[in-house]
GROMACS .gro file of C-alpha atoms in nm:
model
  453
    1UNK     CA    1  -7.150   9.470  10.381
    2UNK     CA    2  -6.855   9.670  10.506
    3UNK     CA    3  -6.558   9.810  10.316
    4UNK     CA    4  -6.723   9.743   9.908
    5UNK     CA    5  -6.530   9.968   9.704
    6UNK     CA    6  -6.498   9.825   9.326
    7UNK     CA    7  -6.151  10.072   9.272
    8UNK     CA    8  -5.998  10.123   9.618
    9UNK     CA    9  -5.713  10.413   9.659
   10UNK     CA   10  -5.514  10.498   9.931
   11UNK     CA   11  -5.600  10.840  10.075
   12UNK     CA   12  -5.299  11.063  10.202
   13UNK     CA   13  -5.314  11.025  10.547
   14UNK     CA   14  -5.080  11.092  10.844
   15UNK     CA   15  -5.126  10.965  11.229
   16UNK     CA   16  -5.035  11.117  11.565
   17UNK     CA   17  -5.081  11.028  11.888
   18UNK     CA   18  -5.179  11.210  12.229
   19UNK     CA   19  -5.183  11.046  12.589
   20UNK     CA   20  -5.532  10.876  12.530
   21UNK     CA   21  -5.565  10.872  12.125
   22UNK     CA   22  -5.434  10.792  11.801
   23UNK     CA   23  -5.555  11.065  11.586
   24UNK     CA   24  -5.572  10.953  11.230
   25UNK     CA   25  -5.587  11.208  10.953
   26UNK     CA   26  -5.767  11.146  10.643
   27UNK     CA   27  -5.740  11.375  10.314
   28UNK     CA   28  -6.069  11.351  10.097
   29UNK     CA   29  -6.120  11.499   9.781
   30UNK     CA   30  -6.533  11.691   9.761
   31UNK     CA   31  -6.671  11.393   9.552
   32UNK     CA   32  -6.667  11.190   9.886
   33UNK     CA   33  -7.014  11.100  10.061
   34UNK     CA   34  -6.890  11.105  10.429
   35UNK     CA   35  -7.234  10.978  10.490
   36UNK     CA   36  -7.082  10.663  10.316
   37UNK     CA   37  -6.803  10.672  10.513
   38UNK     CA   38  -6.727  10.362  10.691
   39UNK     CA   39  -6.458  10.269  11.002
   40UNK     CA   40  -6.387  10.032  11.230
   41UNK     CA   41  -6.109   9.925  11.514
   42UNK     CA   42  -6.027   9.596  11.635
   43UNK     CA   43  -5.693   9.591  11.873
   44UNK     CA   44  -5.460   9.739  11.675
   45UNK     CA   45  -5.622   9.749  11.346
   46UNK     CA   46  -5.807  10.042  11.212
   47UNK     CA   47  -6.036   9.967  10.871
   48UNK     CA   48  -6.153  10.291  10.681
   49UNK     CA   49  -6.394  10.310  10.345
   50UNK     CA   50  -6.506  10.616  10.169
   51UNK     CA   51  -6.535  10.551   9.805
   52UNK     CA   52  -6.341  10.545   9.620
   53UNK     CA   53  -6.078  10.549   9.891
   54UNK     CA   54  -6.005  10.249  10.109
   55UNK     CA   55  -5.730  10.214  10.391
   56UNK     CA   56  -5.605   9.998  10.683
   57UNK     CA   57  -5.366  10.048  10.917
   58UNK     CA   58  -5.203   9.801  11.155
   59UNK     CA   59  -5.123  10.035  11.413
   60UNK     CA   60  -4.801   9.978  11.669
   61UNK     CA   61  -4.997   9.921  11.984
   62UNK     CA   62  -5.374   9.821  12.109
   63UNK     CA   63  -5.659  10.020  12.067
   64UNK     CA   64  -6.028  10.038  12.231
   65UNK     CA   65  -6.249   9.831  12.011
   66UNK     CA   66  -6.520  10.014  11.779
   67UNK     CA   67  -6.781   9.835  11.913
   68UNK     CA   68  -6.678   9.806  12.268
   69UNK     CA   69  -6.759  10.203  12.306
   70UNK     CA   70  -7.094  10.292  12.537
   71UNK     CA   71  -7.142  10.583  12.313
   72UNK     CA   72  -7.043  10.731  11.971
   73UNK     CA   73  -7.178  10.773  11.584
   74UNK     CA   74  -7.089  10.670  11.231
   75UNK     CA   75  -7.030  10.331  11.306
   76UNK     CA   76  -6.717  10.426  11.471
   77UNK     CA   77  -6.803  10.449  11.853
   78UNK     CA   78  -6.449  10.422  11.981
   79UNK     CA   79  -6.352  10.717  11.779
   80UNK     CA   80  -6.488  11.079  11.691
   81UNK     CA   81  -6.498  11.221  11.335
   82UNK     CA   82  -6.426  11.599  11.315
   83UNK     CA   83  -6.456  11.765  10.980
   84UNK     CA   84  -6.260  12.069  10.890
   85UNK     CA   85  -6.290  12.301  10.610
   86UNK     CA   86  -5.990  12.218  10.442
   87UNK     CA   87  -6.157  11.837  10.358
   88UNK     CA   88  -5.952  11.681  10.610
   89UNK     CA   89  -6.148  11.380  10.793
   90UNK     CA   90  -5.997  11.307  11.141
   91UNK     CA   91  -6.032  11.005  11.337
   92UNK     CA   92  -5.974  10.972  11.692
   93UNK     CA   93  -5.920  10.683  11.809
   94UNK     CA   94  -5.909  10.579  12.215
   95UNK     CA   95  -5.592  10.349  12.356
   96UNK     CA   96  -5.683  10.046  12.569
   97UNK     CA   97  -5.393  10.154  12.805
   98UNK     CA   98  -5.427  10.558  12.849
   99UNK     CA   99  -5.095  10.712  12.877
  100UNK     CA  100  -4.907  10.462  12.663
  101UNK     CA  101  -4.677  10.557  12.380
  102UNK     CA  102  -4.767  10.416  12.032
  103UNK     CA  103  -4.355  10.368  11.856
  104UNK     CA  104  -4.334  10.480  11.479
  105UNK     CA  105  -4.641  10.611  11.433
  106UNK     CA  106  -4.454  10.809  11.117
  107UNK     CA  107  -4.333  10.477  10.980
  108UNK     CA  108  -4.640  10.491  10.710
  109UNK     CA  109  -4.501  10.175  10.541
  110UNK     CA  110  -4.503   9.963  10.828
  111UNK     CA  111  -4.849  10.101  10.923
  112UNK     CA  112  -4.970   9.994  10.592
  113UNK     CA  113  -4.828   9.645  10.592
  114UNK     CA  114  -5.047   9.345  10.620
  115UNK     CA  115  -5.104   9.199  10.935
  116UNK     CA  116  -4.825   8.930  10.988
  117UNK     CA  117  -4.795   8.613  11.151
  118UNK     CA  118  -4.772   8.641  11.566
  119UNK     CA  119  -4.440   8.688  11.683
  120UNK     CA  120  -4.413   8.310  11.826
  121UNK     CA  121  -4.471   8.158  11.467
  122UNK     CA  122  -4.244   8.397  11.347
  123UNK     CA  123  -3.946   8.205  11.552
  124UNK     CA  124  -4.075   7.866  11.387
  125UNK     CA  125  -4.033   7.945  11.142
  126UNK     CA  126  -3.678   8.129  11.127
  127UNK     CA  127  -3.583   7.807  11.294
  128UNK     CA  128  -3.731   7.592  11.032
  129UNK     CA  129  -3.675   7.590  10.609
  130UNK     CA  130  -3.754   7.886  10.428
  131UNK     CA  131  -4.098   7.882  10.216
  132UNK     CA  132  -4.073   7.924   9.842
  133UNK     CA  133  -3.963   8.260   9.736
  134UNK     CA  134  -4.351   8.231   9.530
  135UNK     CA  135  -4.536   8.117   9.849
  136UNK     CA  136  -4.420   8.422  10.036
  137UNK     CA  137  -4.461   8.679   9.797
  138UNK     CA  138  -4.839   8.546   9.746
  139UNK     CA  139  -4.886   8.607  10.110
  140UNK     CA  140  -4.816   8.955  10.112
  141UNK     CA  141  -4.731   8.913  10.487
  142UNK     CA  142  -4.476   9.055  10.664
  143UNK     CA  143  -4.399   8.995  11.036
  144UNK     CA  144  -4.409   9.226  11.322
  145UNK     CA  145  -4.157   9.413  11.428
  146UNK     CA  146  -4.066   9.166  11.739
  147UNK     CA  147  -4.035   8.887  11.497
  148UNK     CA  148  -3.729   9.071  11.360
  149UNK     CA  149  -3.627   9.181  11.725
  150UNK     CA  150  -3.602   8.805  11.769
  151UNK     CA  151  -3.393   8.749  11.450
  152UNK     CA  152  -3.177   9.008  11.540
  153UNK     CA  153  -3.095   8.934  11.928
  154UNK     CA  154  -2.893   8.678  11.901
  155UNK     CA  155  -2.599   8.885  11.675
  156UNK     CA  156  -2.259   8.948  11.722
  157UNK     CA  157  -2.155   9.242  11.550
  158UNK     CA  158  -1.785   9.143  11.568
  159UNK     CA  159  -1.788   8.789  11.471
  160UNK     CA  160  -1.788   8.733  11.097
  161UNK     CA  161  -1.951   8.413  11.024
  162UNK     CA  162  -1.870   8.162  10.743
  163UNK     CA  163  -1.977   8.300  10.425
  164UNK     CA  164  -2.149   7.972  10.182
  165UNK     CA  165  -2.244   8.149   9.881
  166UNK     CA  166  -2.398   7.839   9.763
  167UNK     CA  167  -2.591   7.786  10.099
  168UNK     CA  168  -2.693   8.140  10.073
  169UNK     CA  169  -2.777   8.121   9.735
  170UNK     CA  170  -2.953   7.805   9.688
  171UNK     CA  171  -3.254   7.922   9.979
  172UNK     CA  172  -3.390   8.137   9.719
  173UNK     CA  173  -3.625   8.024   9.432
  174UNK     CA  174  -3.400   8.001   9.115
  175UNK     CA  175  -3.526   8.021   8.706
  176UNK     CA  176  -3.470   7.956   8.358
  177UNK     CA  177  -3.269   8.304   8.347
  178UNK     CA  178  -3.147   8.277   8.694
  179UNK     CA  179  -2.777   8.422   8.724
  180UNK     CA  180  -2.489   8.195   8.779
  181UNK     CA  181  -2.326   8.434   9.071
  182UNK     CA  182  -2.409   8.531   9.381
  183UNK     CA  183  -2.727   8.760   9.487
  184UNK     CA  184  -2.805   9.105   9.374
  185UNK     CA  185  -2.981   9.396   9.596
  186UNK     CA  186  -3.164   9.417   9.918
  187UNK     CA  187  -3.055   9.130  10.118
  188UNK     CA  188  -2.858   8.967   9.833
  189UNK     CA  189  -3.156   8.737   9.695
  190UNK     CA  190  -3.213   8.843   9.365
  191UNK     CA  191  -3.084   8.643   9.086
  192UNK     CA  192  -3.268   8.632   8.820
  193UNK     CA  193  -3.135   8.790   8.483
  194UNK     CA  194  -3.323   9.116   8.465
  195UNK     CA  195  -3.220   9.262   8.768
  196UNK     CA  196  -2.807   9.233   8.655
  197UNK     CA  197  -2.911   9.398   8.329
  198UNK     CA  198  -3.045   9.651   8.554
  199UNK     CA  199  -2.648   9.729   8.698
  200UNK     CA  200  -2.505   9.685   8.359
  201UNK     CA  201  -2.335   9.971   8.179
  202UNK     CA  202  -2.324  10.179   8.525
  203UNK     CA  203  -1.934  10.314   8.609
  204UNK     CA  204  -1.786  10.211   8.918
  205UNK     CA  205  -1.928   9.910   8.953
  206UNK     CA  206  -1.722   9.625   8.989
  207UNK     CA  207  -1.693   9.481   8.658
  208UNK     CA  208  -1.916   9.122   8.561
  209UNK     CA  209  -1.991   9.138   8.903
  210UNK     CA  210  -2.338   8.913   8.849
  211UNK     CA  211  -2.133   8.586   8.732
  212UNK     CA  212  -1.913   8.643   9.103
  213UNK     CA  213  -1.969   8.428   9.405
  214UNK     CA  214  -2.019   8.675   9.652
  215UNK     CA  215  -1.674   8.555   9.839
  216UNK     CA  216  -1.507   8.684   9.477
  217UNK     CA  217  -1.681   9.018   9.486
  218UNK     CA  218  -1.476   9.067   9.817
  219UNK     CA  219  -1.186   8.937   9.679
  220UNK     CA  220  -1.216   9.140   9.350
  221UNK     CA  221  -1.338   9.450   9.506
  222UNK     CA  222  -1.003   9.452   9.765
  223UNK     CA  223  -0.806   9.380   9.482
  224UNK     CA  224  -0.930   9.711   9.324
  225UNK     CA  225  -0.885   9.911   9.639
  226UNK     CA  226  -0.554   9.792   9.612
  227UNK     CA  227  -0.490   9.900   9.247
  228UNK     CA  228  -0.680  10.302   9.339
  229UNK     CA  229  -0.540  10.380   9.635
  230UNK     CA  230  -0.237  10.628   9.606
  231UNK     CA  231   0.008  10.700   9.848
  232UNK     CA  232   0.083  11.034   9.721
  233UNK     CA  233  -0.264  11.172   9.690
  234UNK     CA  234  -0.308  10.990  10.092
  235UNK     CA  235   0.006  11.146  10.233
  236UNK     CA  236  -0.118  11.516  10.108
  237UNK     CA  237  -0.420  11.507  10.307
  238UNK     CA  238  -0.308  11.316  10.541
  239UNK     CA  239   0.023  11.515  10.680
  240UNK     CA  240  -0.063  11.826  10.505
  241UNK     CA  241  -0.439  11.898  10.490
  242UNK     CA  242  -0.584  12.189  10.261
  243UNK     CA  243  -0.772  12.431  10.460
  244UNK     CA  244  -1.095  12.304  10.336
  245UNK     CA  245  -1.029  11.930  10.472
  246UNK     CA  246  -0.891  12.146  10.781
  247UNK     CA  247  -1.257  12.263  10.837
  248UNK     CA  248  -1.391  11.983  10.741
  249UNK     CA  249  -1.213  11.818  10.984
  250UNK     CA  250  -1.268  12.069  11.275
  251UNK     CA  251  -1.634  11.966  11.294
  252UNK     CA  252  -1.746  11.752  11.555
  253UNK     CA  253  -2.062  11.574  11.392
  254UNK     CA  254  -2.183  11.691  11.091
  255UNK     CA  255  -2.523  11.507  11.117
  256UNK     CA  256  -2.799  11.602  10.894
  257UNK     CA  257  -3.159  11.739  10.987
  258UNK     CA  258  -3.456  11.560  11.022
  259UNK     CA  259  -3.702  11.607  10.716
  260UNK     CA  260  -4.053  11.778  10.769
  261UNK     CA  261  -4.318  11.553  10.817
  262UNK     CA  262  -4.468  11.678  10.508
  263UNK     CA  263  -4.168  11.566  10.270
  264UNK     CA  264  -4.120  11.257  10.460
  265UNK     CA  265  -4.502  11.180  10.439
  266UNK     CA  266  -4.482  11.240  10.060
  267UNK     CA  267  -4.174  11.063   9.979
  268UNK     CA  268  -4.334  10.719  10.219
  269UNK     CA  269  -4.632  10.704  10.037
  270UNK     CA  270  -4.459  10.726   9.689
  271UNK     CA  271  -4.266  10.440   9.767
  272UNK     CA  272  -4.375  10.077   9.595
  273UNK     CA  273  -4.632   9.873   9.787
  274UNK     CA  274  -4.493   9.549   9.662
  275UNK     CA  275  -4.439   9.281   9.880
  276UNK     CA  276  -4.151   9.312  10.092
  277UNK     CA  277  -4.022   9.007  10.156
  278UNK     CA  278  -3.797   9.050  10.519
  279UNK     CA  279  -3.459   8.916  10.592
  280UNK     CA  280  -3.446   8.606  10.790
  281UNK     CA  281  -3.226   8.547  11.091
  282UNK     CA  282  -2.850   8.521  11.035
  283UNK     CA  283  -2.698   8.535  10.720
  284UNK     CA  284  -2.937   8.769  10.569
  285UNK     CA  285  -3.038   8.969  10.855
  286UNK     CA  286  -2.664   9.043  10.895
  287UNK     CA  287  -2.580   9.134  10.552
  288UNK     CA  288  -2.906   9.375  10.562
  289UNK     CA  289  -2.796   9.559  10.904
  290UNK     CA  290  -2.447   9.608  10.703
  291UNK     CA  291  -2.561   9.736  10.404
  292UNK     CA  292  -2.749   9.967  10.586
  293UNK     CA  293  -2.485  10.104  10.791
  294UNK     CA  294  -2.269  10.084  10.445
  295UNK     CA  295  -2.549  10.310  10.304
  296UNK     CA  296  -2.558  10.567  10.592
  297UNK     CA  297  -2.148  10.573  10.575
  298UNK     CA  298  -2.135  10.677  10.184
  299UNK     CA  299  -2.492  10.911  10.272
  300UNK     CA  300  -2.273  11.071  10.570
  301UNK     CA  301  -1.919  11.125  10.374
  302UNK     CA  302  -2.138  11.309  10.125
  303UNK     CA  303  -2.280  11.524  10.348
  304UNK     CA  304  -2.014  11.640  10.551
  305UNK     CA  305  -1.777  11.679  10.247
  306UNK     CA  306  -2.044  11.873  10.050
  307UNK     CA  307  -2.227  12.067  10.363
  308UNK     CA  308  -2.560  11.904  10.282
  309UNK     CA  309  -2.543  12.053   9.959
  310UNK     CA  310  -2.654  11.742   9.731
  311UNK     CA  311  -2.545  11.700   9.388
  312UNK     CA  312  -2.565  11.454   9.100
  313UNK     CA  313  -2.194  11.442   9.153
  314UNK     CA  314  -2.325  11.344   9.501
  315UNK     CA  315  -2.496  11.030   9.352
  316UNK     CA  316  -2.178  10.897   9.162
  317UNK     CA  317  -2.013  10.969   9.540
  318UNK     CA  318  -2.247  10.685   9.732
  319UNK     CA  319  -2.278  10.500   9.456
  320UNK     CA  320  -1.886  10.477   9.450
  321UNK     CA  321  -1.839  10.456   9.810
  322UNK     CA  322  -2.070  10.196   9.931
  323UNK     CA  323  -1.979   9.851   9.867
  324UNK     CA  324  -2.336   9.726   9.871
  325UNK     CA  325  -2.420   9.898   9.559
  326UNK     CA  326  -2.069   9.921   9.336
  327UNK     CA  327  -1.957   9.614   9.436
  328UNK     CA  328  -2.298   9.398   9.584
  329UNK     CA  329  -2.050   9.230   9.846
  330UNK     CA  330  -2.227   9.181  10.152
  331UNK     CA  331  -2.043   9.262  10.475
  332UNK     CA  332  -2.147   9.004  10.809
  333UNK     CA  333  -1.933   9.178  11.048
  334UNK     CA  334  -1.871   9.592  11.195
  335UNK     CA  335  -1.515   9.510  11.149
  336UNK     CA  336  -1.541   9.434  10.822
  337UNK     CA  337  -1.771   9.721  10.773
  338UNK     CA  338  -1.553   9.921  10.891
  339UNK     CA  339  -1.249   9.808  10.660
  340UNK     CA  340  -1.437   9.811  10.341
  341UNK     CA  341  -1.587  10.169  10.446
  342UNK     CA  342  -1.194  10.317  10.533
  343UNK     CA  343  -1.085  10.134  10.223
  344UNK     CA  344  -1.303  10.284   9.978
  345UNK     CA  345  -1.287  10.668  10.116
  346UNK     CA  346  -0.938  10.653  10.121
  347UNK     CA  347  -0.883  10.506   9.810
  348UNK     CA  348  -1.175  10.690   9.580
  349UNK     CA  349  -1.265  10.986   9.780
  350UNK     CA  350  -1.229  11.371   9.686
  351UNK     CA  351  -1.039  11.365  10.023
  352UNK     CA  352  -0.861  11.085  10.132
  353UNK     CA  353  -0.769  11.142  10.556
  354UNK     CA  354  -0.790  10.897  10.827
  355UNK     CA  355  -0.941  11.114  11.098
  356UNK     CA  356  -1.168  11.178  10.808
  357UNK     CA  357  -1.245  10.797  10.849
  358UNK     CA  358  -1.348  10.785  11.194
  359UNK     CA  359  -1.572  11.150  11.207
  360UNK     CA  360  -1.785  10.982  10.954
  361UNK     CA  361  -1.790  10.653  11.116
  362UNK     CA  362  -1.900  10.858  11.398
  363UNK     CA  363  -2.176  11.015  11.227
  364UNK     CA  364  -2.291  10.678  11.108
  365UNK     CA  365  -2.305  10.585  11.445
  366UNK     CA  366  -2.491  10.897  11.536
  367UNK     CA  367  -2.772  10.883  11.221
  368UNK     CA  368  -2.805  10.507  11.335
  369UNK     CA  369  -2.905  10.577  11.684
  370UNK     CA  370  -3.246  10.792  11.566
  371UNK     CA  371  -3.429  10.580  11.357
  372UNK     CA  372  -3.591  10.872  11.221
  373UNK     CA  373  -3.312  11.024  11.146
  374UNK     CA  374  -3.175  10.679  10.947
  375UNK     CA  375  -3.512  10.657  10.732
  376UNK     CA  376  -3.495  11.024  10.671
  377UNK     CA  377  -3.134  10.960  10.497
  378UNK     CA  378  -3.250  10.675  10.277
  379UNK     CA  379  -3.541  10.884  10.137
  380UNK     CA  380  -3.298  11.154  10.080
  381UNK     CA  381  -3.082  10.920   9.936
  382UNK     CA  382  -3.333  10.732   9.710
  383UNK     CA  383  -3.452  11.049   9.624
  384UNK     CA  384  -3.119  11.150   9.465
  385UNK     CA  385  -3.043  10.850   9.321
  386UNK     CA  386  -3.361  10.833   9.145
  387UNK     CA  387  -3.314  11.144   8.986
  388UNK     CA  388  -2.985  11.096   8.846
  389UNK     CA  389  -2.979  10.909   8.477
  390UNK     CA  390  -2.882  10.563   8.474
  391UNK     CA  391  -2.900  10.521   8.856
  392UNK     CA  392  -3.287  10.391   8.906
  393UNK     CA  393  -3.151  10.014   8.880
  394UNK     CA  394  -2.909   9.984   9.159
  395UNK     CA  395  -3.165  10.244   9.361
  396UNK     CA  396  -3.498   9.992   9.268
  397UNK     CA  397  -3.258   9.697   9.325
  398UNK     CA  398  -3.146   9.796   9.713
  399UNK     CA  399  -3.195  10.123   9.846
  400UNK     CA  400  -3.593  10.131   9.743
  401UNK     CA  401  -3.629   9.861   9.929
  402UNK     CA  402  -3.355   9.913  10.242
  403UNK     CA  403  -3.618  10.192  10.313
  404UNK     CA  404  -3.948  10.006  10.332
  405UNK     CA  405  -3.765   9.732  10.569
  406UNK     CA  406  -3.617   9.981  10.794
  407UNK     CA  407  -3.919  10.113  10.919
  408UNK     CA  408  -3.989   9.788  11.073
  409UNK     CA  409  -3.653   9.734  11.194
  410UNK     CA  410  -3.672   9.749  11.573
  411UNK     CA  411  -3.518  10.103  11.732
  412UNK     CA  412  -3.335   9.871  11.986
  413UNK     CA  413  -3.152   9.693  11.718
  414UNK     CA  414  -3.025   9.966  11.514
  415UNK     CA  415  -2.909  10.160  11.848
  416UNK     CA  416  -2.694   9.804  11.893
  417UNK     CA  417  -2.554   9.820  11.591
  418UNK     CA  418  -2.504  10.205  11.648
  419UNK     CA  419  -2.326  10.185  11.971
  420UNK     CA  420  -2.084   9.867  11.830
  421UNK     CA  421  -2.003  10.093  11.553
  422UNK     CA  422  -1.914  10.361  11.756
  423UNK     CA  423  -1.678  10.131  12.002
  424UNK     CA  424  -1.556   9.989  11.691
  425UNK     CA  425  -1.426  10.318  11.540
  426UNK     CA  426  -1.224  10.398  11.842
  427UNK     CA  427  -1.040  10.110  11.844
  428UNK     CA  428  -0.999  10.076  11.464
  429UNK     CA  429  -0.644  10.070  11.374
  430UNK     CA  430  -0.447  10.207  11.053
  431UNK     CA  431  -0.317   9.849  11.016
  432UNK     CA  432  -0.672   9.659  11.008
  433UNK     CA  433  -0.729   9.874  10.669
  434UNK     CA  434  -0.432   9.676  10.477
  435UNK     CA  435  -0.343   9.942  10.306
  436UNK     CA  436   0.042  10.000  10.440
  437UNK     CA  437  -0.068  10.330  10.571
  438UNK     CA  438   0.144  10.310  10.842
  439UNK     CA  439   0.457  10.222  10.636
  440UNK     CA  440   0.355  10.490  10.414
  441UNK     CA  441   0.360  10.742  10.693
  442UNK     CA  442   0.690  10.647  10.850
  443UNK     CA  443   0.883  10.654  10.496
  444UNK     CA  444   0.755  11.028  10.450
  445UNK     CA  445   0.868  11.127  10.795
  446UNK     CA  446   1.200  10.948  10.707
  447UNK     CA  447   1.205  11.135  10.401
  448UNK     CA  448   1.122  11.507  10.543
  449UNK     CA  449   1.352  11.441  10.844
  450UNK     CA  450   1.625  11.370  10.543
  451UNK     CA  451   1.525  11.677  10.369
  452UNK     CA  452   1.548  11.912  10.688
  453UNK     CA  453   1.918  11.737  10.774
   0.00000   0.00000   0.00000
């Protein structure tokens, strides 16, 4: 029979694509038989076996089938196998539609997901109850990347929806050591005891922060923004900006490369292949769109403060600045993004300036319009944070994850939430923060005018 392989391991791989073929790349180690090798393509599937490697991809659009071919060899007729010296095995593999362009072909998580349910039962059952939290993570499904098109059309990124912490809470399965606040991590759903020890003893995080509601995380979290920000340390860089904010400030966009394929190749396939379980529409595909624009604000501070030069001090940076991970408050609206993401930099950052603000609001906006470019920050970011001491929790808990889901997050959703970002940030006013920056501004100008009389 096809596909037998008692220990089955997942080759390093990587795909491409020219006008009339997906070309597949397969690594293989010498102890291979390639006269073992087996392959086969149905629609958008692709099934290869060489012991003791095994691997199927669900590709993103429809392929000739492997036994609709005329001619061919290996039990692969659609395709062609070319072996090179360097042991690299490559498949090519014909389109149905010639000319057509295959989306996120480097997305190697998505392409190694499961085959979900069609896109139609997908909107049953978004519209329907939830399955147990068990049920689902049995499956080891995930849906295609329309299903979550569909979850997401319907938003509004300026309307913040009542927030029911225990209608949100109560969807997911609860236990014996289940947590009496609200969620933890990506998408809010965890609640179970081990993952709040995992944010224990971690500084800058909001204190007991697992026996909160989430509406009290907000609360508390504001409350603390209130009790760090200084006026003093805000007026300096505000009126009277050292040359290195000056320069700082001078740049346009500070966005950050893209990685090379090889590094982002590396850092996909060392990611978890646990099942992912993906947000649902509303509540949780909101909250999950916001933390990941919360993510990619802290990432982008960082890197324009620091030049792309990353540091562990870098870590304790993000960690501080993004409310998703100090604080695990979800945000359900950009304006509300945008509040909590002014609040913190100006009231915990090296460099506390409103223009500041809205230049890395902008880059947000800008890293959120590539999706590339926004899964290239997360691994850069989960790479740091997994290399810093005492930060592997919070990373496992949300930003691990945040990086598997985006890669099936449609391109046309995140340039939405890009572009309402961007039209949000030019509009933003200094009196939306609630900070009394403008009060704070005029009583310094009173002051100096004073002064100079």
């Amino acid at each position: 029979a096809l596909f037998r392989c008692k220990e089955m391991l997942t080759p390093k791989f990587s795909v491409s694509q020219d006008s009339s073929h997906v070309i597949v790349d397969i690594w293989l180690t010498g102890l291979c038989r390639l006269d073992k090798a087996e392959a086969s393509v149905q629609d958008d599937t692709l099934l290869f076996s060489c012991e003791p490697y095994f691997l199927r991809l669900q590709l993103t659009g429809s392929c000739l089938d492997s036994d609709d071919a005329t001619a061919g060899s290996s039990g692969l007729t659609a395709s062609e196998f070319d072996v090179d010296a360097g042991g690299v095995l490559t498949l090519r593999i014909r389109k149905l539609v010639i000319g057509e362009q295959f989306p996120d072909l480097d997305m190697l998580n998505r392409l190694m997901a499961p085959a979900g349910a069609s896109a139609s039962s997908c909107g049953e059952t978004a519209q329907s109850e939830r399955r147990l939290l068990v049920e689902e993570l049995l499956s080891g499904e995930e849906p295609p990347s329309e299903c979550l098109a569909a979850a997401g059309a319907d938003l509004d990124w300026f309307v913040e929806p009542h927030l029911d912490d225990e209608a949100a809470d109560c969807r997911l399965a609860t236990s014996a050591d289940a947590i009496s606040g609200g969620g933890l991590g990506f998408a809010f759903r965890r609640r179970d005891e081990q993952s709040a020890s995992m944010l224990r003893g971690l500084d800058h995080l909001l204190p007991d922060l697992a026996s909160m509601s989430h509406s009290e995380r907000l609360a508390a979290k504001e409350a603390l923004e209130d009790a760090q920000f200084d006026a003093d340390y805000y007026l300096a860089d505000q009126l009277d900006p050292s040359d290195m904010l000056t320069d700082i400030l001078s740049r346009p966009d500070c966005l950050p490369p893209l990685l090379d394929s090889e590094e982002r190749r590396a850092r996909l396939m060392a990611l978890p292949r646990r099942p992912l379980l993906p947000p649902e529409a509303g509540w949780e595909m909101r909250v999950c769109l916001m933390a990941l624009a919360d993510l990619v604000f802290a990432f982008c501070l960082d890197w324009r403060v620091c030049e792309g030069e990353q540091t562990p001090e870098s870590a304790r940076t993000i960690l501080t600045q993004a409310a998703c991970l100090s604080c695990q408050c979800p945000l359900t609206s950009v304006p509300q993004l945008l509040r909590s993401c002014y609040r913190r930099l100006l009231a915990y950052s090296l460099l506390r300036n409103w223009q500041l603000c809205q230049l890395v609001a902008m880059d947000t906006a800008g890293v959120l319009s590539n999706k590339r470019l926004t899964l290239d920050c997360l691994i850069r970011l989960e790479r740091l944070l997994s290399s810093v001491e005492g930060y592997a929790g919070v990373n496992y808990l949300t930003v691990t994850d945040t990086c598997r889901w985006v890669q099936h997050c449609p391109s046309d959703l995140l340039n939405s939430l890009s572009e309402a970002i961007r039209n949000a940030a030019n509009c933003f006013k200094k009196e939306e923060v609630g900070l009394g920056l403008i009060e704070w501004e005029n009583e310094a100008t009173s002051c100096g005018q004073d002064l100079a009389d």
